Amino acid sequence: MNPMLNIAIQAARKAGDFIFKNQNFSIMKEEKILIFNKAQELITRFIHKFYPKHLIITENMLNLLSEKNDIRWIINPIDGVTNFLHNFPHFAVTVAIQIKEKTEFSVIYNPILNELFIAIRGYGVRLNNYRLRIKKNNLLQSIMIAVNFPNNKGKNFQKFHKIIKKLNKKYFNFRYTGSFALDFVYIASGRIDALCFINLNLSNFITGLLFIRESGGIITDLIGGENYIKSRNIIAGHPSIIRKILLEIKNIC
């Protein structure tokens, strides 16, 4: 196993186990924020113990992604923090490693279910050491799509509302889970068939995209192009499903 990947896995597990042990339905929101901060510090200290010169980027440091660095780690101690703050047990620890601006390793750990998802560029996706491949669902009526509903009420939001309304006519099932990282890996594991997001945070792209590619899925923007990073609008899933979705919404986008 690559040494950096091994450190990423250990860091994610340590933070996840810390969060799991310290979560308590009776504690206040302020205390949960402290847990978030301590988990972030735990990951950072553990990585820097082995790689003191590597750049570590947290969610409030995303501006650093525009800078050129040979190696950088993008971390999120709790993806799905709103779920965590509301005692909804669906969140994950994420650690991605970029080398020369390409994501080579991505680790997503769900401490509630003790599920460790790993994506390695060129070597596929694994869940607790079991190889994953994206699954094809031929029944359009039973397709499950993960979506988000950002607060922005502008042009994109209105377009997104029309997309959901159009797809709903085909009896698609929609889920807003509150953890984008888990949505990505759930596509790779066949639990969700596709995702459709707008105005997505860049850090969620970095962690999740490798899981789609390495499990055999495709990623596009809302018109089937490759401008999803810049637009922050994304559709992803099994190629046959994505083609069907794009056909359904082509007159909207």
Short mmCIF file of C-alpha atoms in Angstrom, two decimals:
data_model
loop_
_atom_site.label_atom_id
_atom_site.label_comp_id
_atom_site.label_asym_id
_atom_site.label_seq_id
_atom_site.Cartn_x
_atom_site.Cartn_y
_atom_site.Cartn_z
CA MET A 1 0.00 0.00 0.00
CA ASN A 2 1.20 3.50 -0.81
CA PRO A 3 2.58 5.12 2.39
CA MET A 4 0.56 8.32 1.94
CA LEU A 5 -2.64 6.34 1.38
CA ASN A 6 -1.91 4.38 4.53
CA ILE A 7 -1.58 7.63 6.51
CA ALA A 8 -4.80 8.97 4.96
CA ILE A 9 -6.67 5.83 6.02
CA GLN A 10 -5.27 5.97 9.55
CA ALA A 11 -6.09 9.69 9.85
CA ALA A 12 -9.68 9.16 8.66
CA ARG A 13 -10.20 6.24 11.03
CA LYS A 14 -8.72 8.07 14.01
CA ALA A 15 -10.93 11.10 13.42
CA GLY A 16 -14.00 8.96 12.76
CA ASP A 17 -13.49 6.88 15.88
CA PHE A 18 -12.99 10.06 17.93
CA ILE A 19 -16.26 11.51 16.60
CA PHE A 20 -18.13 8.26 17.17
CA LYS A 21 -16.93 7.97 20.77
CA ASN A 22 -17.71 11.58 21.59
CA GLN A 23 -21.08 11.96 19.91
CA ASN A 24 -23.84 12.31 22.44
CA PHE A 25 -27.47 13.19 21.81
CA SER A 26 -27.59 15.30 24.95
CA ILE A 27 -24.64 17.62 24.27
CA MET A 28 -25.14 21.15 22.98
CA LYS A 29 -24.42 22.39 19.47
CA GLU A 30 -21.40 24.37 20.72
CA GLU A 31 -19.85 21.18 22.11
CA LYS A 32 -20.37 19.41 18.79
CA ILE A 33 -18.56 22.20 17.00
CA LEU A 34 -15.66 21.61 19.39
CA ILE A 35 -15.71 17.93 18.39
CA PHE A 36 -15.53 19.00 14.72
CA ASN A 37 -12.56 21.27 15.42
CA LYS A 38 -10.74 18.65 17.49
CA ALA A 39 -11.26 16.02 14.78
CA GLN A 40 -9.83 18.41 12.19
CA GLU A 41 -6.84 19.08 14.42
CA LEU A 42 -6.36 15.34 14.96
CA ILE A 43 -6.20 14.71 11.20
CA THR A 44 -3.87 17.63 10.60
CA ARG A 45 -1.44 16.70 13.39
CA PHE A 46 -1.37 13.06 12.33
CA ILE A 47 -0.57 13.88 8.68
CA HIS A 48 2.07 16.46 9.64
CA LYS A 49 3.69 13.94 11.95
CA PHE A 50 4.74 11.98 8.86
CA TYR A 51 4.69 14.70 6.20
CA PRO A 52 5.44 18.00 7.96
CA LYS A 53 6.03 19.94 4.73
CA HIS A 54 2.85 18.88 2.92
CA LEU A 55 0.05 21.41 2.48
CA ILE A 56 -3.22 20.52 4.25
CA ILE A 57 -6.34 22.29 3.00
CA THR A 58 -9.52 22.46 5.07
CA GLU A 59 -12.94 23.70 3.95
CA ASN A 60 -12.19 27.28 5.01
CA MET A 61 -8.90 27.28 3.07
CA LEU A 62 -10.21 26.38 -0.40
CA ASN A 63 -8.63 29.51 -1.88
CA LEU A 64 -5.31 27.66 -1.56
CA LEU A 65 -6.44 25.23 -4.27
CA SER A 66 -5.52 27.85 -6.86
CA GLU A 67 -1.91 27.72 -5.72
CA LYS A 68 0.47 25.19 -7.23
CA ASN A 69 1.79 22.58 -4.81
CA ASP A 70 3.37 19.23 -5.58
CA ILE A 71 1.42 17.45 -2.85
CA ARG A 72 -1.64 18.63 -0.96
CA TRP A 73 -4.17 17.00 1.31
CA ILE A 74 -7.83 18.11 1.26
CA ILE A 75 -9.61 17.13 4.47
CA ASN A 76 -13.07 17.40 5.98
CA PRO A 77 -13.52 15.93 9.46
CA ILE A 78 -17.32 15.80 9.10
CA ASP A 79 -18.89 15.88 5.66
CA GLY A 80 -22.55 16.22 6.54
CA VAL A 81 -21.93 18.46 9.54
CA THR A 82 -25.56 19.66 9.65
CA ASN A 83 -26.64 16.03 10.04
CA PHE A 84 -24.10 15.63 12.84
CA LEU A 85 -25.28 18.78 14.64
CA HIS A 86 -28.87 17.52 14.50
CA ASN A 87 -28.03 14.00 15.72
CA PHE A 88 -28.80 12.52 12.32
CA PRO A 89 -26.31 9.62 11.96
CA HIS A 90 -25.26 10.11 8.36
CA PHE A 91 -21.89 11.77 7.85
CA ALA A 92 -18.31 10.91 6.95
CA VAL A 93 -14.66 11.84 7.36
CA THR A 94 -12.94 12.62 4.06
CA VAL A 95 -9.28 12.80 3.07
CA ALA A 96 -8.07 13.32 -0.51
CA ILE A 97 -4.47 13.50 -1.70
CA GLN A 98 -3.53 15.47 -4.79
CA ILE A 99 -0.15 15.12 -6.49
CA LYS A 100 0.63 17.80 -9.07
CA GLU A 101 -3.04 18.88 -8.95
CA LYS A 102 -4.40 15.41 -9.74
CA THR A 103 -6.34 13.49 -7.12
CA GLU A 104 -4.46 10.21 -6.69
CA PHE A 105 -6.11 8.88 -3.52
CA SER A 106 -9.44 9.52 -1.88
CA VAL A 107 -10.64 8.11 1.44
CA ILE A 108 -14.17 8.41 2.83
CA TYR A 109 -14.94 6.85 6.20
CA ASN A 110 -18.41 6.44 7.67
CA PRO A 111 -17.77 5.91 11.41
CA ILE A 112 -21.41 5.07 12.16
CA LEU A 113 -21.41 2.00 9.88
CA ASN A 114 -17.64 1.42 10.06
CA GLU A 115 -17.43 1.59 6.27
CA LEU A 116 -14.14 2.63 4.70
CA PHE A 117 -14.27 3.62 1.03
CA ILE A 118 -10.98 4.00 -0.87
CA ALA A 119 -10.43 5.20 -4.44
CA ILE A 120 -7.01 4.97 -6.11
CA ARG A 121 -6.35 6.51 -9.50
CA GLY A 122 -5.99 3.66 -11.98
CA TYR A 123 -6.72 0.96 -9.39
CA GLY A 124 -10.43 1.21 -8.70
CA VAL A 125 -12.63 1.56 -5.64
CA ARG A 126 -12.92 -0.57 -2.52
CA LEU A 127 -15.27 -0.79 0.42
CA ASN A 128 -13.64 -2.50 3.41
CA ASN A 129 -11.28 -4.29 0.96
CA TYR A 130 -14.08 -5.44 -1.39
CA ARG A 131 -13.81 -4.21 -4.99
CA LEU A 132 -16.71 -2.06 -6.18
CA ARG A 133 -18.07 -1.45 -9.68
CA ILE A 134 -20.93 0.87 -10.53
CA LYS A 135 -24.20 -0.95 -11.25
CA LYS A 136 -26.58 -0.54 -14.16
CA ASN A 137 -30.28 -0.11 -13.41
CA ASN A 138 -32.41 -0.76 -16.49
CA LEU A 139 -35.68 0.18 -14.79
CA LEU A 140 -36.04 3.92 -15.24
CA GLN A 141 -38.96 4.04 -12.80
CA SER A 142 -36.86 2.67 -9.94
CA ILE A 143 -33.75 4.84 -10.40
CA MET A 144 -32.71 6.64 -7.22
CA ILE A 145 -31.07 10.05 -7.63
CA ALA A 146 -29.23 12.00 -4.93
CA VAL A 147 -29.90 15.74 -5.13
CA ASN A 148 -29.10 18.90 -3.20
CA PHE A 149 -31.18 22.00 -2.58
CA PRO A 150 -28.84 24.96 -2.03
CA ASN A 151 -30.10 28.16 -0.48
CA ASN A 152 -29.35 30.22 -3.60
CA LYS A 153 -32.65 31.20 -5.22
CA GLY A 154 -31.07 32.55 -8.42
CA LYS A 155 -31.08 31.35 -12.01
CA ASN A 156 -29.46 28.00 -11.29
CA PHE A 157 -31.96 27.22 -8.56
CA GLN A 158 -34.92 27.90 -10.86
CA LYS A 159 -33.36 25.71 -13.54
CA PHE A 160 -32.72 22.96 -11.01
CA HIS A 161 -36.34 23.11 -9.84
CA LYS A 162 -37.47 22.58 -13.46
CA ILE A 163 -35.07 19.64 -13.83
CA ILE A 164 -36.42 17.90 -10.72
CA LYS A 165 -39.99 18.55 -11.82
CA LYS A 166 -39.30 17.06 -15.26
CA LEU A 167 -37.52 13.99 -13.92
CA ASN A 168 -40.24 13.43 -11.34
CA LYS A 169 -42.68 12.75 -14.18
CA LYS A 170 -40.71 9.58 -14.90
CA TYR A 171 -41.19 8.37 -11.30
CA PHE A 172 -37.59 8.90 -10.31
CA ASN A 173 -36.87 8.55 -6.60
CA PHE A 174 -34.99 11.47 -5.07
CA ARG A 175 -32.88 11.59 -1.91
CA TYR A 176 -31.27 14.56 -0.20
CA THR A 177 -29.02 12.78 2.28
CA GLY A 178 -27.03 15.74 3.61
CA SER A 179 -23.61 14.15 2.94
CA PHE A 180 -22.27 14.69 -0.57
CA ALA A 181 -19.24 12.50 0.07
CA LEU A 182 -21.43 9.53 0.91
CA ASP A 183 -23.61 10.21 -2.13
CA PHE A 184 -20.54 9.80 -4.36
CA VAL A 185 -19.45 6.52 -2.78
CA TYR A 186 -23.01 5.22 -2.67
CA ILE A 187 -23.09 5.52 -6.46
CA ALA A 188 -19.88 3.48 -6.65
CA SER A 189 -21.42 0.85 -4.35
CA GLY A 190 -24.76 0.69 -6.18
CA ARG A 191 -26.89 2.16 -3.39
CA ILE A 192 -27.70 5.24 -5.46
CA ASP A 193 -28.01 5.24 -9.26
CA ALA A 194 -27.09 8.86 -10.04
CA LEU A 195 -26.60 12.29 -8.53
CA CYS A 196 -27.60 15.74 -9.69
CA PHE A 197 -26.10 18.70 -7.81
CA ILE A 198 -25.88 22.44 -8.41
CA ASN A 199 -23.55 24.99 -6.80
CA LEU A 200 -21.54 22.22 -5.19
CA ASN A 201 -18.60 23.11 -2.98
CA LEU A 202 -15.28 22.46 -4.71
CA SER A 203 -13.99 20.34 -1.83
CA ASN A 204 -16.83 17.85 -2.39
CA PHE A 205 -15.80 17.48 -6.05
CA ILE A 206 -12.21 16.75 -5.16
CA THR A 207 -13.07 13.98 -2.74
CA GLY A 208 -15.90 12.38 -4.69
CA LEU A 209 -15.05 12.46 -8.39
CA LEU A 210 -12.36 9.79 -8.19
CA PHE A 211 -14.93 7.30 -6.84
CA ILE A 212 -17.18 7.85 -9.87
CA ARG A 213 -14.39 7.50 -12.42
CA GLU A 214 -12.69 4.52 -10.81
CA SER A 215 -15.94 2.56 -10.38
CA GLY A 216 -16.84 2.94 -14.07
CA GLY A 217 -19.21 5.91 -13.95
CA ILE A 218 -19.24 9.18 -15.89
CA ILE A 219 -19.44 12.81 -14.82
CA THR A 220 -20.93 15.72 -16.79
CA ASP A 221 -22.38 19.16 -16.27
CA LEU A 222 -26.09 19.79 -16.81
CA ILE A 223 -25.74 19.80 -20.60
CA GLY A 224 -23.56 16.72 -20.90
CA GLY A 225 -20.27 18.62 -21.13
CA GLU A 226 -17.11 18.68 -19.03
CA ASN A 227 -17.53 22.12 -17.47
CA TYR A 228 -18.69 20.78 -14.10
CA ILE A 229 -15.69 22.02 -12.12
CA LYS A 230 -16.14 25.63 -13.25
CA SER A 231 -19.95 25.62 -13.17
CA ARG A 232 -20.09 23.52 -9.97
CA ASN A 233 -23.13 21.77 -11.48
CA ILE A 234 -22.82 18.02 -11.87
CA ILE A 235 -24.62 14.90 -12.99
CA ALA A 236 -22.88 11.57 -12.36
CA GLY A 237 -23.63 7.86 -12.39
CA HIS A 238 -23.72 4.84 -14.70
CA PRO A 239 -23.23 5.93 -18.36
CA SER A 240 -26.56 4.51 -19.55
CA ILE A 241 -28.48 6.23 -16.75
CA ILE A 242 -26.76 9.58 -17.30
CA ARG A 243 -27.61 9.46 -21.00
CA LYS A 244 -31.28 8.95 -20.13
CA ILE A 245 -31.26 11.80 -17.64
CA LEU A 246 -29.59 14.18 -20.09
CA LEU A 247 -32.17 13.34 -22.75
CA GLU A 248 -34.95 14.13 -20.30
CA ILE A 249 -33.60 17.56 -19.35
CA LYS A 250 -32.00 18.71 -22.65
CA ASN A 251 -34.80 21.21 -23.38
CA ILE A 252 -34.38 22.78 -19.93
CA CYS A 253 -30.60 23.24 -19.94
#
